[in-house]
Amino acid sequence: MSPFAARRARLQERMLPGAVAILATAPEAPRNGDSDYPYRHDSYFYYLTGFTEPDSVVVLVAASVDKPAQAILFCRQKNVEREIWDGFRHGPDGARAAFGFDAAFPIEDLDGEMTRLLANAPAAYYALGHSAALDLQMKTWLQNVRRQARTGVTAPAVAHDLLAMLDEMRLFKDASEQAVMRRAGEISARAHLRAMRASRPGMFEYEIEAELLHEFRRSGAQYPAYTPIVAAGANACVLHYNANNAQSRDGDLILIDAGCEFDSYAADITRTYPVNGRFSAPQKLLYELVLAAQSAALAAVVPGRPYSDIHDSATRVLAQGMLDTGLLDKAVYGTAENAIAERAHQQFYMHGTGHWLGLDVHDAGAYRDVHAEGKPSRALQPGMVLTVEPGIYVRPAAGVPEQFWHIGIRIEDDVLVTPGGYEILSEGAPRTVADIEEAMRQR
Ligand code: GLY
Ligand code: MN
Ligand code: MN
């Protein structure tokens, strides 16, 4: 059984007997004129189907006393004319066989089939608020079913949020997902190494970006997983900088936050390095601090420990370092605990230390145990994949030592939680001062 079919079966087992789940893929998105953005399927839809064509809907019927479970795909029909212009389409028969569905229909049949499938179904599992188009269609189907009430037909009496169920499933990566994510990590790490080695003072940020994109694509990755950040010098202090059009200068640090999407799974890596290959003393001081914060955060990646320990560990090291380097005034704050309590560290570290990673860069899955009293941070478990990405960003301000002004540093790696701790999926990108300087000496 394919991993996609296995996920469908797992979902069906969690549904009420005879209930119906429905999920549409993403629409095509116009860019300008008659050009579309490159098509990207919906992540939830892909998770259950592996099917990447637009205009597709999956319907799952859970087993009941008198009927087995059914997985049904609706998709575009074969069309010789359109296939000459736009490329191959599986068509319902081809897709049913290739993707392991019990039945498949042309997408044009969706209205009629859904009216039939929802009739007498006890419950509907639906992606609430996910697609305005599907919301409208659902309304029509339910009206059609309710119209048959006088003949004894009933409409689903309950609606469940399908996305909440899928979020929880997606949080735990199965073996096939782990393999794809390992590959996304390898390719992205290699791209960072390539960018480092290509960098010379005076290069424009977009020239360095081109090195990343080259490595992604030549390795078979379909897209960048998000718009790459290539930030020279002070631009690194703009957290979501992506203009990528400035010229680097000798002495600048370059912060690159970039990862590829490989077979629908994202990598998300940040490296920060001196464009001339040698860290200055203040750059090195802050870099080592961020690296120590990352090490402390990684040490908290242990099954059973709360997710929030990762951020708390990084923050403690960073706050202590801010006091030790004079970024924060020891006379004012005294201890790291006190600085954190007063949120003083947020002047230089204003984001979280990571997020779930998977089909989406900021992936699905709850960060808190919503069923427990007080909604505590959830415990880490094997199969979760997350980023660990502390940073420090120093904007000029009164009382801030001038030697640190405009330095922005982040170190971000992708981590799979394992039974014994963790596996770093982005290991191939140099991370220590010595490794970065060594890699750049080889230019
Ligand atoms: N690249 C997005 C992030 O680091 O969260
Ligand atoms: Mn990230
Ligand atoms: Mn990132």
Tab-separated table of N, CA and C in Angstrom, residues 40 137 174 303 306 359:
chain	number	residue	atom	x	y	z
A	40	ARG	N	0.876	24.980	-7.617
A	40	ARG	CA	1.227	24.212	-6.404
A	40	ARG	C	-0.067	23.665	-5.824
A	137	GLN	N	-20.148	25.009	-3.037
A	137	GLN	CA	-20.606	23.728	-3.597
A	137	GLN	C	-21.240	22.863	-2.511
A	174	ASP	N	5.961	10.051	8.515
A	174	ASP	CA	6.224	8.625	8.355
A	174	ASP	C	7.562	8.434	7.635
A	303	PRO	N	12.683	13.490	23.164
A	303	PRO	CA	11.292	13.030	23.281
A	303	PRO	C	10.798	13.132	24.718
A	306	PRO	N	8.865	19.288	26.769
A	306	PRO	CA	7.937	20.200	26.092
A	306	PRO	C	8.623	20.960	24.958
A	359	LEU	N	5.229	19.624	4.655
A	359	LEU	CA	4.692	20.030	3.352
A	359	LEU	C	4.645	21.554	3.258
